[in-house]
Amino acid sequence: MVRAIRLLGVFLRIGLLGEAQYRANFVIQLLETGLGLVTALGTIWIVFSQTDTLGGWGPAELAALVGVYFIVYGGIQLVVAPSLQKFMEDIVSGNFDYTLTKPADAQLLSSLSEVRVWRVADVVLGICVLTAAIIRESMTVGWPQTLQFLLALALGSVIVYSFWIILATLAFWFIRIDNLLQIFWAMYTAGRWPVGIYPEWLKWTLTVVVPIAFAVTVPAEAVSGRVSGMTFLGAAALALFLALFSRWFWRQGIRRYSGASA
Amino acid sequence: MSPVIELDRLSKSYVVPVRDAGIRAGLVSLFKRKTRTVEAVKDVSLSIEPGEIVGFLGPNGAGKTTTLKMLSGLLHPSGGRASVLGFEPWKRPNDFLQQITLVMGQRNQLIWDIPVVDSFDRNRVIYQLGREVYRQRVDELTDLLDLGELLTKPVRNLSLGERMKCEVAAALLHHPKILFLDEPTLGLDVSMQRRLREFVARYNKETGAAVLLTSHYMADVEALCPRVVVIHHGEILFDGRLVDLIEKFSAQKTLVLELEESTSAEALALYGDVVSASEGRATLRVPKKETAEVTARLLRELKVQDLNVADPPIDEVIDQIFSGAAR
């Protein structure tokens, strides 16, 4: 664990140095995030000018959901997505060999190797929206809700991370799988709305196949303390299963890499 | 001392997809894959002592890189055993990885957009080096490789030669006991090649690290490797001293003559194969066994100013081995 934090520290520093070389990037990205936020909140406003609730969600709760959506989005884009994207490039170029000759866990190195520092902005904006939603609607958020929220977010993070590892590991067999990631992002956009409003088949897909529900909807529900014990148990079970499975799958991938590549 | 690397009938075969040219074949292969087994390395046995520098020679696809990759833990062998520093490399325990390094001439591990020294810093954390030790080693390597101002430049602004020097330095910060160098001088200009060679020799001398090197440049091998291992089609053809390699595989000697009067190529052909002849200078190739006799005849029958007997250039010998002429 100490090792992981040290590594994250050094990659964070490197990320900061790298991004500092391209400052324009920061501005553009901030613009992108801002635009996304305005669109997301705008659509909520339009929807609620027609109706009072959407699948049992009020305007403030939906705004909170948008907040969570951006926090998780920023989290993925901060480390996991760029690192694993780089990992896949390394598989194609053969530079992954260097990762394997390092005396540190290859999965850990591959998951941390690229940090897009400016993505912190997404997380911060997400937190702001979430806080604003809570304050504006004077929701009562005490310790129980906060703890529930953090727990749900932690479980959701484990689930999403494991899911990404599984996707990325496929690169050991199929080499180029960029399209698969596009599918993930397309599905992730659906997470801007509570999973409950979708038709049954899509709800199912977003819960089990691409676990957006646990990453976004459940933590957002936790803010208003609406998550049942069963849901928590389910999330914990899925998180544990995916974490173990992704680890096992990754090792199969490494075995495959060292068995067949030239 | 016990060997640091020991291979016992190490083998590696790959299953590779086979595909005919053209779109049709490409589409067919999406659904139905034809495969073929390639034996990249066959029953390779050898052992390397601490502090040895060994050159791996062989044409492209001979199995050099595959062997190197098995020894550095990247590939699982399909048969045989290998022990590196007492470890089975492909299990890749951290204690093992901490003591080796791999440098590949055509790939880079430095981070493109940031100054070199920050890539070094990443390796400091990965190899868990103390700051004091790290500082000292960076200074030492900066000195030896003349890195100086390169350290603060972004990697993308370096020339190929400068980058390679930095790559090598980054790969040695943790003072590995074994260096696997795969074509480290690829694409470098002659003087940069020489610099790197001198550095490797010095590193080997000062640290006693073993070095396993593959290179297409004979100059690398001649300058660095007292011992060479020749691999062809995945098998070892020769393992021994470089001089013995030439002795064993070259059936001919080269005679370089300076004559007082220019002599026609036809006249010279009586003594041996004429490689070149112009304006009183001539180069002949004669069978090794007849060297003494031919030399005596030349000195007797022609007005020779100077005569030099030499082994053929090592490039030529190697080429002969691989084209099968010398077998």
Coordinates of C-alpha atoms in Angstrom, one line a residue:
Chain A
M1 CA 0.0 0.0 0.0
V2 CA 2.8 2.4 0.9
R3 CA 4.4 1.3 -2.3
A4 CA 1.3 2.2 -4.3
I5 CA 1.1 5.6 -2.7
R6 CA 4.7 6.3 -3.4
L7 CA 4.3 5.3 -7.0
L8 CA 1.1 7.3 -7.4
G9 CA 3.1 10.3 -5.9
V10 CA 5.9 10.1 -8.5
F11 CA 3.5 9.6 -11.4
L12 CA 1.4 12.5 -10.1
R13 CA 4.5 14.7 -10.2
I14 CA 5.4 13.4 -13.7
G15 CA 1.8 14.0 -14.8
L16 CA 2.0 17.6 -13.5
L17 CA 5.3 18.1 -15.3
G18 CA 4.0 16.7 -18.5
E19 CA 0.8 18.7 -18.5
A20 CA 2.6 21.9 -17.6
Q21 CA 4.3 21.6 -21.0
Y22 CA 0.9 22.0 -22.7
R23 CA -1.0 24.7 -20.9
A24 CA -3.5 25.2 -23.6
N25 CA -4.7 21.7 -23.0
F26 CA -5.7 22.7 -19.5
V27 CA -7.9 25.6 -20.8
I28 CA -9.5 23.4 -23.4
Q29 CA -10.2 20.7 -21.0
L30 CA -11.7 23.1 -18.4
L31 CA -14.0 24.4 -21.2
E32 CA -15.0 20.9 -22.1
T33 CA -15.9 20.1 -18.5
G34 CA -17.8 23.3 -18.0
L35 CA -19.8 22.8 -21.2
G36 CA -20.6 19.2 -20.2
L37 CA -21.8 20.5 -16.8
V38 CA -24.0 23.2 -18.3
T39 CA -25.6 20.7 -20.7
A40 CA -26.2 18.2 -17.9
L41 CA -27.7 20.8 -15.5
G42 CA -29.6 22.4 -18.4
T43 CA -31.3 19.2 -19.4
I44 CA -32.3 18.6 -15.8
W45 CA -33.8 22.1 -15.7
I46 CA -35.8 21.4 -18.9
V47 CA -37.1 18.1 -17.6
F48 CA -38.3 19.6 -14.4
S49 CA -40.0 22.5 -16.1
Q50 CA -42.4 19.8 -17.3
T51 CA -42.7 17.5 -14.3
D52 CA -42.0 17.4 -10.6
T53 CA -40.3 14.0 -10.3
L54 CA -38.5 11.7 -12.6
G55 CA -38.7 8.0 -11.6
G56 CA -38.9 9.1 -8.0
W57 CA -36.1 11.6 -8.2
G58 CA -36.6 15.3 -7.5
P59 CA -34.5 18.1 -9.1
A60 CA -32.1 18.4 -6.2
E61 CA -31.4 14.7 -6.1
L62 CA -30.8 14.7 -9.9
A63 CA -28.4 17.6 -9.5
A64 CA -26.6 15.6 -6.9
L65 CA -26.5 12.7 -9.3
V66 CA -24.9 15.0 -11.9
G67 CA -22.3 15.9 -9.2
V68 CA -21.5 12.3 -8.6
Y69 CA -21.4 11.6 -12.3
F70 CA -18.7 14.2 -12.7
I71 CA -16.7 13.1 -9.6
V72 CA -16.6 9.5 -10.9
Y73 CA -15.9 10.7 -14.5
G74 CA -13.0 12.8 -13.3
G75 CA -11.7 10.0 -11.2
I76 CA -11.6 7.6 -14.1
Q77 CA -10.1 10.2 -16.4
L78 CA -7.5 11.2 -13.8
V79 CA -5.6 8.0 -13.5
V80 CA -7.3 4.8 -14.6
A81 CA -8.3 5.6 -18.2
P82 CA -5.1 7.3 -19.3
S83 CA -2.9 4.8 -17.6
L84 CA -4.7 1.8 -19.1
Q85 CA -4.9 3.6 -22.5
K86 CA -1.1 3.9 -22.3
F87 CA -0.8 0.3 -21.3
M88 CA -2.7 -0.7 -24.4
E89 CA -0.4 1.4 -26.5
D90 CA 2.6 -0.3 -24.8
I91 CA 1.2 -3.7 -25.7
V92 CA 1.1 -2.6 -29.4
S93 CA 4.6 -1.0 -29.4
G94 CA 6.2 -3.7 -27.2
N95 CA 7.2 -1.2 -24.5
F96 CA 5.2 -3.2 -22.1
D97 CA 8.3 -5.4 -21.9
Y98 CA 9.8 -2.6 -19.8
T99 CA 6.9 -2.7 -17.3
L100 CA 7.4 -6.4 -16.9
T101 CA 11.1 -6.1 -16.1
K102 CA 10.4 -3.7 -13.2
P103 CA 10.5 -5.0 -9.6
A104 CA 6.9 -3.8 -8.9
D105 CA 3.5 -5.3 -9.6
A106 CA 2.8 -4.9 -13.3
Q107 CA -0.9 -4.3 -12.7
L108 CA -0.1 -1.5 -10.2
L109 CA 2.4 0.1 -12.5
S110 CA 0.1 -0.1 -15.5
S111 CA -2.8 1.3 -13.6
L112 CA -0.9 4.4 -12.3
S113 CA 1.6 5.1 -15.0
E114 CA -0.2 8.1 -16.5
V115 CA -1.9 10.8 -14.4
R116 CA -3.9 13.6 -16.2
V117 CA -3.6 16.1 -13.4
W118 CA -6.1 18.7 -14.8
R119 CA -8.9 16.1 -14.6
V120 CA -9.0 17.0 -10.9
A121 CA -11.1 19.9 -12.1
D122 CA -13.9 17.5 -13.0
V123 CA -13.8 16.0 -9.5
V124 CA -13.8 19.5 -7.9
L125 CA -16.6 20.7 -10.1
G126 CA -18.6 17.5 -9.3
I127 CA -18.1 18.1 -5.6
C128 CA -19.2 21.7 -6.0
V129 CA -22.4 20.7 -7.8
L130 CA -23.1 18.0 -5.2
T131 CA -22.6 20.4 -2.3
A132 CA -24.7 23.1 -4.0
A133 CA -27.5 20.6 -4.6
I134 CA -27.5 19.6 -0.9
I135 CA -27.4 23.2 0.4
R136 CA -30.0 24.7 -2.0
E137 CA -32.6 22.1 -1.3
S138 CA -31.6 22.0 2.4
M139 CA -31.4 18.2 2.3
T140 CA -30.5 16.8 5.7
V141 CA -27.2 15.1 5.2
G142 CA -25.8 13.9 8.5
W143 CA -23.1 11.4 9.3
P144 CA -25.1 8.4 8.4
Q145 CA -25.7 9.7 4.8
T146 CA -22.1 10.9 4.4
L147 CA -20.8 7.5 5.5
Q148 CA -23.2 5.7 3.2
F149 CA -22.2 8.0 0.3
L150 CA -18.5 7.4 0.9
L151 CA -19.0 3.6 1.2
A152 CA -21.1 3.5 -2.0
L153 CA -18.5 5.6 -3.8
A154 CA -15.7 3.4 -2.7
L155 CA -17.5 0.2 -3.7
G156 CA -18.4 1.9 -7.0
S157 CA -14.8 2.8 -7.6
V158 CA -13.6 -0.7 -7.0
I159 CA -16.2 -2.0 -9.4
V160 CA -15.4 0.5 -12.2
Y161 CA -11.6 0.0 -11.7
S162 CA -11.9 -3.8 -11.9
F163 CA -14.1 -3.4 -14.9
W164 CA -11.5 -1.3 -16.7
I165 CA -8.8 -3.8 -15.8
I166 CA -10.8 -6.5 -17.4
L167 CA -11.4 -4.5 -20.5
A168 CA -7.7 -3.5 -20.8
T169 CA -6.5 -7.1 -20.1
L170 CA -8.3 -8.1 -23.3
A171 CA -5.5 -6.3 -25.1
F172 CA -3.3 -9.2 -24.4
W173 CA -5.3 -11.3 -26.8
F174 CA -6.8 -8.8 -29.2
I175 CA -4.0 -6.2 -29.2
R176 CA -6.3 -3.3 -30.4
I177 CA -9.4 -2.8 -28.4
D178 CA -9.9 1.0 -28.5
N179 CA -13.4 0.4 -29.8
L180 CA -14.4 -1.4 -26.6
L181 CA -13.5 1.6 -24.6
Q182 CA -15.6 3.8 -26.8
I183 CA -18.5 1.5 -25.9
F184 CA -17.8 2.0 -22.3
W185 CA -17.9 5.8 -22.6
A186 CA -21.1 5.6 -24.6
M187 CA -22.7 3.6 -21.8
Y188 CA -21.2 5.8 -19.2
T189 CA -23.1 8.8 -20.7
A190 CA -26.3 7.0 -19.8
G191 CA -25.2 7.3 -16.1
R192 CA -26.2 11.0 -16.2
W193 CA -29.7 9.8 -15.4
P194 CA -30.7 7.5 -12.6
V195 CA -30.6 3.9 -13.9
G196 CA -34.1 3.3 -12.6
I197 CA -35.7 5.4 -15.3
Y198 CA -34.5 3.1 -18.1
P199 CA -36.4 0.2 -19.5
E200 CA -35.7 -3.1 -17.8
W201 CA -33.2 -4.6 -20.3
L202 CA -31.1 -1.4 -20.2
K203 CA -31.3 -1.1 -16.5
W204 CA -30.0 -4.7 -16.3
T205 CA -27.2 -3.9 -18.7
L206 CA -26.2 -0.8 -16.8
T207 CA -26.1 -2.7 -13.6
V208 CA -24.4 -6.0 -14.4
V209 CA -22.8 -5.8 -17.9
V210 CA -21.4 -2.3 -17.6
P211 CA -21.7 -1.5 -13.9
I212 CA -22.6 2.2 -14.2
A213 CA -25.4 1.9 -11.7
F214 CA -23.1 1.1 -8.8
A215 CA -20.6 3.7 -9.8
V216 CA -23.0 6.7 -10.1
T217 CA -26.7 6.0 -9.3
V218 CA -26.1 4.2 -6.0
P219 CA -23.7 6.7 -4.5
A220 CA -26.1 9.5 -5.5
E221 CA -29.0 7.7 -3.8
A222 CA -26.8 7.3 -0.7
V223 CA -26.6 11.1 -0.4
S224 CA -30.3 11.2 0.6
G225 CA -29.9 8.0 2.5
R226 CA -32.1 5.9 0.2
V227 CA -29.9 2.9 -0.3
S228 CA -31.1 -0.3 1.2
G229 CA -28.9 -2.8 3.0
M230 CA -29.5 -5.3 0.3
T231 CA -28.1 -2.9 -2.4
F232 CA -25.0 -2.3 -0.3
L233 CA -24.6 -6.0 0.2
G234 CA -25.0 -6.6 -3.6
A235 CA -22.5 -3.8 -4.3
A236 CA -20.0 -5.2 -1.9
A237 CA -20.4 -8.7 -3.3
L238 CA -20.0 -7.5 -6.9
A239 CA -16.9 -5.3 -5.9
L240 CA -15.2 -8.3 -4.3
F241 CA -16.0 -10.6 -7.1
L242 CA -14.9 -8.2 -9.8
A243 CA -11.7 -7.3 -7.9
L244 CA -10.7 -11.0 -7.6
F245 CA -11.8 -11.9 -11.1
S246 CA -10.0 -9.0 -12.7
R247 CA -6.8 -9.9 -10.8
W248 CA -7.1 -13.5 -12.0
F249 CA -7.9 -12.4 -15.5
W250 CA -4.9 -10.0 -15.6
R251 CA -2.6 -12.8 -14.6
Q252 CA -4.0 -15.0 -17.4
G253 CA -3.2 -12.1 -19.7
I254 CA 0.4 -11.8 -18.5
R255 CA 0.8 -15.5 -18.9
R256 CA -0.6 -15.2 -22.4
Y257 CA 1.8 -12.3 -23.2
S258 CA 4.9 -14.2 -22.0
G259 CA 3.7 -17.3 -23.8
A260 CA 3.0 -16.1 -27.3
S261 CA 4.5 -12.8 -28.1
A262 CA 7.6 -12.6 -30.2
Chain B
M1 CA 32.6 -18.9 -8.6
S2 CA 29.3 -20.3 -9.7
P3 CA 27.8 -19.1 -13.0
V4 CA 25.3 -16.3 -12.9
I5 CA 23.4 -17.6 -15.9
E6 CA 22.9 -21.3 -16.7
L7 CA 20.7 -22.6 -19.6
D8 CA 20.0 -26.2 -20.0
R9 CA 18.4 -27.2 -23.3
L10 CA 16.3 -24.1 -23.3
S11 CA 13.6 -24.0 -26.0
K12 CA 10.9 -21.7 -27.2
S13 CA 8.4 -22.3 -29.9
Y14 CA 5.6 -19.9 -31.0
V15 CA 2.3 -20.5 -32.7
V16 CA 2.0 -17.8 -35.3
P17 CA -1.0 -17.0 -37.5
V18 CA -0.4 -17.6 -41.2
R19 CA -2.3 -15.5 -43.6
D20 CA -2.2 -15.2 -47.4
A21 CA -2.0 -11.7 -49.0
G22 CA -5.1 -9.9 -50.1
I23 CA -8.5 -8.7 -48.7
R24 CA -10.2 -12.1 -49.2
A25 CA -7.6 -13.9 -47.2
G26 CA -7.7 -11.2 -44.6
L27 CA -11.5 -11.6 -44.2
V28 CA -11.2 -15.4 -44.0
S29 CA -8.6 -15.1 -41.3
L30 CA -11.0 -13.1 -39.2
F31 CA -13.0 -16.3 -38.7
K32 CA -10.7 -19.1 -39.4
R33 CA -7.1 -18.8 -38.3
K34 CA -4.4 -21.0 -39.8
T35 CA -1.4 -21.3 -37.6
R36 CA 2.1 -22.6 -37.8
T37 CA 4.6 -23.5 -35.1
V38 CA 7.9 -21.7 -35.2
E39 CA 10.8 -23.0 -33.2
A40 CA 12.6 -19.8 -32.3
V41 CA 15.1 -21.4 -29.8
K42 CA 16.1 -25.0 -29.8
D43 CA 17.9 -26.8 -27.0
V44 CA 20.2 -23.9 -26.1
S45 CA 22.7 -24.8 -23.3
L46 CA 25.3 -22.5 -22.0
S47 CA 26.6 -20.9 -18.8
I48 CA 28.0 -17.5 -18.1
E49 CA 30.2 -16.5 -15.2
P50 CA 30.0 -13.3 -13.2
G51 CA 31.7 -10.4 -14.9
E52 CA 31.7 -12.0 -18.3
I53 CA 30.8 -10.1 -21.4
V54 CA 29.2 -12.4 -24.0
G55 CA 28.2 -11.4 -27.5
F56 CA 25.2 -13.0 -29.1
L57 CA 25.6 -13.2 -32.9
G58 CA 23.1 -14.2 -35.4
P59 CA 21.1 -13.0 -38.4
N60 CA 17.6 -11.5 -37.9
G61 CA 15.2 -14.1 -36.5
A62 CA 18.0 -16.3 -35.3
G63 CA 16.6 -16.5 -31.8
K64 CA 18.8 -13.9 -30.0
T65 CA 16.1 -11.6 -28.8
T66 CA 13.9 -14.5 -27.8
T67 CA 16.7 -16.0 -25.7
L68 CA 17.3 -12.6 -24.1
K69 CA 13.6 -12.2 -23.4
M70 CA 13.4 -15.6 -21.7
L71 CA 16.4 -14.7 -19.5
S72 CA 15.0 -11.4 -18.5
G73 CA 11.7 -13.0 -17.5
L74 CA 9.5 -11.7 -20.3
L75 CA 8.9 -15.1 -22.0
H76 CA 8.0 -18.5 -20.7
P77 CA 10.2 -21.2 -22.4
S78 CA 8.4 -24.1 -23.9
G79 CA 11.1 -26.5 -22.8
G80 CA 14.3 -26.8 -20.8
R81 CA 15.6 -24.9 -17.8
A82 CA 17.2 -21.6 -17.1
S83 CA 18.6 -20.1 -13.9
V84 CA 19.6 -16.5 -13.7
L85 CA 21.2 -15.4 -10.4
G86 CA 19.6 -18.5 -8.9
F87 CA 16.1 -17.5 -10.0
E88 CA 13.8 -18.9 -12.6
P89 CA 13.5 -15.7 -14.6
W90 CA 9.9 -16.1 -15.9
K91 CA 8.6 -16.2 -12.4
R92 CA 9.8 -12.6 -12.1
P93 CA 10.2 -12.3 -8.4
N94 CA 11.1 -8.7 -7.4
D95 CA 14.4 -9.9 -5.9
F96 CA 15.4 -11.0 -9.3
L97 CA 14.1 -8.0 -11.3
Q98 CA 15.9 -5.7 -8.9
Q99 CA 19.2 -7.2 -10.0
I100 CA 18.9 -7.2 -13.8
T101 CA 18.3 -4.7 -16.5
L102 CA 17.1 -4.8 -20.1
V103 CA 18.0 -2.2 -22.7
M104 CA 16.5 -2.5 -26.2
G105 CA 17.9 -0.3 -28.8
Q106 CA 14.7 0.2 -30.7
R107 CA 12.5 1.0 -27.8
N108 CA 12.5 3.6 -25.1
Q109 CA 11.4 3.7 -21.5
L110 CA 12.1 7.4 -20.9
I111 CA 9.0 9.5 -20.7
W112 CA 8.7 11.5 -23.9
D113 CA 7.4 14.9 -22.7
I114 CA 9.3 15.5 -19.6
P115 CA 13.0 16.1 -18.7
V116 CA 15.2 13.1 -18.5
V117 CA 15.9 13.5 -14.8
D118 CA 12.3 13.0 -14.0
S119 CA 12.2 9.7 -15.7
F120 CA 15.2 8.8 -13.6
D121 CA 13.2 9.8 -10.6
R122 CA 10.5 7.4 -11.5
N123 CA 13.0 4.6 -11.6
R124 CA 14.3 5.7 -8.2
V125 CA 10.8 5.1 -6.8
I126 CA 10.3 1.9 -8.6
Y127 CA 13.6 0.4 -7.6
Q128 CA 13.2 1.9 -4.1
L129 CA 16.6 3.6 -4.0
G130 CA 17.5 5.9 -1.1
R131 CA 17.8 9.5 -2.1
E132 CA 21.5 9.6 -1.1
V133 CA 22.4 6.5 -3.2
Y134 CA 20.3 7.8 -6.1
R135 CA 22.0 11.2 -6.1
Q136 CA 25.4 9.6 -6.1
R137 CA 24.6 7.2 -9.0
V138 CA 23.1 10.0 -11.1
D139 CA 26.3 12.0 -10.6
E140 CA 28.4 9.0 -11.4
L141 CA 26.5 8.1 -14.6
T142 CA 26.3 11.8 -15.6
D143 CA 30.1 11.8 -15.3
L144 CA 30.7 8.6 -17.2
L145 CA 28.3 9.2 -20.0
D146 CA 28.7 13.0 -20.1
L147 CA 25.0 13.6 -19.6
G148 CA 25.4 17.1 -18.2
E149 CA 22.8 19.4 -19.5
L150 CA 20.9 16.6 -21.2
L151 CA 19.3 15.7 -17.9
T152 CA 17.1 18.8 -17.8
K153 CA 16.0 18.6 -21.4
P154 CA 12.7 16.9 -22.4
V155 CA 13.3 13.6 -24.0
R156 CA 11.6 14.5 -27.2
N157 CA 14.3 17.2 -27.8
L158 CA 17.2 14.8 -27.6
S159 CA 18.9 13.3 -30.6
L160 CA 18.9 9.5 -31.0
G161 CA 22.4 9.2 -29.6
E162 CA 21.7 11.5 -26.6
R163 CA 18.5 9.6 -25.9
M164 CA 20.3 6.3 -26.0
K165 CA 22.9 7.4 -23.5
C166 CA 20.1 8.5 -21.2
E167 CA 18.2 5.2 -21.7
V168 CA 21.3 3.3 -20.7
A169 CA 21.8 5.5 -17.6
A170 CA 18.2 5.1 -16.6
A171 CA 18.6 1.3 -16.9
L172 CA 21.6 1.2 -14.6
L173 CA 20.5 3.4 -11.7
H174 CA 19.8 0.4 -9.6
H175 CA 23.2 -1.1 -10.3
P176 CA 22.1 -4.4 -11.8
K177 CA 24.3 -7.4 -11.7
I178 CA 23.3 -8.6 -15.1
L179 CA 22.8 -6.4 -18.2
F180 CA 20.8 -7.6 -21.2
L181 CA 21.6 -5.4 -24.1
D182 CA 19.6 -5.9 -27.2
E183 CA 21.1 -4.0 -30.1
P184 CA 22.0 -1.1 -27.8
T185 CA 23.9 0.8 -30.6
L186 CA 21.3 0.4 -33.3
G187 CA 21.2 3.5 -35.5
L188 CA 23.8 5.4 -33.7
D189 CA 26.7 7.1 -35.4
V190 CA 30.2 5.6 -35.2
S191 CA 31.5 7.8 -32.5
M192 CA 28.4 7.4 -30.3
Q193 CA 28.7 3.7 -30.8
R194 CA 32.2 3.8 -29.5
R195 CA 31.3 6.0 -26.5
L196 CA 28.6 3.5 -25.5
R197 CA 30.9 0.6 -25.9
E198 CA 33.6 2.2 -23.8
F199 CA 31.0 2.9 -21.2
V200 CA 29.7 -0.7 -21.1
A201 CA 33.3 -2.0 -20.8
R202 CA 34.0 0.3 -18.0
Y203 CA 30.8 -0.5 -16.2
N204 CA 31.6 -4.1 -16.5
K205 CA 35.1 -3.6 -15.1
E206 CA 34.1 -1.5 -12.2
T207 CA 31.0 -3.3 -11.0
G208 CA 31.8 -6.9 -12.2
A209 CA 28.4 -7.1 -13.8
A210 CA 27.8 -9.8 -16.4
V211 CA 26.8 -8.5 -19.8
L212 CA 24.9 -10.3 -22.5
L213 CA 24.8 -8.3 -25.7
T214 CA 23.3 -8.7 -29.1
S215 CA 24.4 -6.5 -32.0
H216 CA 24.5 -6.3 -35.7
Y217 CA 27.6 -4.2 -35.5
M218 CA 30.7 -6.4 -35.5
A219 CA 32.7 -3.6 -34.1
D220 CA 30.6 -3.8 -30.9
V221 CA 31.4 -7.5 -30.5
E222 CA 35.0 -7.1 -31.4
A223 CA 35.6 -4.4 -28.9
L224 CA 33.6 -5.8 -26.1
C225 CA 33.1 -9.5 -26.2
P226 CA 36.0 -11.9 -25.6
R227 CA 33.4 -14.6 -25.9
V228 CA 30.8 -15.0 -28.5
V229 CA 27.9 -17.3 -29.0
V230 CA 26.7 -17.7 -32.5
I231 CA 23.0 -18.6 -32.9
H232 CA 21.4 -19.6 -36.2
H233 CA 17.9 -21.0 -36.7
G234 CA 17.6 -21.1 -32.9
E235 CA 20.6 -23.4 -32.4
I236 CA 24.1 -22.6 -31.1
L237 CA 26.6 -23.0 -33.8
F238 CA 29.6 -21.8 -31.9
D239 CA 30.4 -20.8 -28.3
G240 CA 33.9 -19.7 -27.5
R241 CA 36.5 -17.0 -28.0
L242 CA 36.2 -14.7 -30.9
V243 CA 39.6 -15.6 -32.3
D244 CA 38.7 -19.2 -32.2
L245 CA 35.6 -18.4 -34.2
I246 CA 37.6 -16.9 -36.9
E247 CA 40.1 -19.8 -36.7
K248 CA 37.4 -22.4 -37.0
F249 CA 35.2 -20.9 -39.6
S250 CA 37.5 -19.1 -41.9
A251 CA 39.2 -21.5 -44.3
Q252 CA 41.1 -18.7 -45.9
K253 CA 43.7 -16.0 -45.2
T254 CA 44.0 -12.6 -46.9
L255 CA 47.3 -11.5 -48.4
V256 CA 47.8 -7.8 -49.0
L257 CA 50.7 -7.1 -51.4
E258 CA 52.6 -4.0 -52.5
L259 CA 54.5 -4.6 -55.7
E260 CA 57.2 -2.6 -57.3
E261 CA 55.6 -2.9 -60.7
S262 CA 52.0 -3.3 -61.5
T263 CA 51.1 -6.9 -62.2
S264 CA 48.0 -8.0 -64.1
A265 CA 45.1 -9.7 -62.3
E266 CA 45.6 -12.7 -64.6
A267 CA 49.2 -13.1 -63.4
L268 CA 48.2 -12.8 -59.8
A269 CA 45.4 -15.4 -60.2
L270 CA 48.1 -18.0 -60.4
Y271 CA 48.7 -17.5 -56.7
G272 CA 45.1 -17.3 -55.3
D273 CA 41.7 -15.6 -55.7
V274 CA 42.2 -12.0 -56.6
V275 CA 40.0 -9.7 -54.5
S276 CA 41.4 -6.5 -55.9
A277 CA 44.5 -5.5 -58.0
S278 CA 45.4 -2.0 -59.0
E279 CA 48.5 0.1 -59.4
G280 CA 50.9 -2.2 -57.6
R281 CA 48.5 -3.0 -54.8
A282 CA 46.7 -6.4 -54.6
T283 CA 44.6 -8.4 -52.3
L284 CA 44.5 -12.1 -52.6
R285 CA 42.6 -14.8 -50.8
V286 CA 44.3 -18.2 -50.3
P287 CA 43.4 -21.3 -48.5
K288 CA 44.7 -21.3 -45.0
K289 CA 46.8 -24.4 -45.4
E290 CA 48.6 -23.1 -48.4
T291 CA 49.4 -19.7 -46.9
A292 CA 53.1 -20.4 -46.2
E293 CA 53.8 -22.0 -49.6
V294 CA 52.0 -19.2 -51.5
T295 CA 53.8 -16.5 -49.6
A296 CA 57.1 -18.1 -50.3
R297 CA 56.3 -18.3 -54.0
L298 CA 55.2 -14.7 -54.2
L299 CA 58.3 -13.5 -52.6
R300 CA 60.4 -15.6 -54.9
E301 CA 58.7 -14.8 -58.2
L302 CA 57.5 -11.2 -57.9
K303 CA 59.1 -8.0 -56.7
V304 CA 57.3 -7.6 -53.5
Q305 CA 57.8 -4.4 -51.4
D306 CA 55.5 -5.4 -48.6
L307 CA 53.4 -8.3 -47.7
N308 CA 50.8 -8.7 -45.1
V309 CA 48.9 -11.8 -44.0
A310 CA 45.6 -11.3 -42.2
D311 CA 42.5 -13.0 -41.2
P312 CA 39.5 -12.0 -43.3
P313 CA 37.3 -9.3 -41.7
I314 CA 35.0 -10.8 -39.1
D315 CA 31.9 -9.5 -40.9
E316 CA 32.9 -11.8 -43.8
V317 CA 33.5 -14.8 -41.6
I318 CA 30.1 -14.4 -39.9
D319 CA 28.5 -13.9 -43.3
Q320 CA 30.1 -17.1 -44.5
I321 CA 28.8 -19.0 -41.5
F322 CA 25.2 -17.8 -41.9
S323 CA 25.1 -18.4 -45.6
G324 CA 26.3 -21.9 -44.9
A325 CA 29.5 -21.6 -47.0
A326 CA 31.8 -22.4 -44.1
R327 CA 29.9 -25.3 -42.7

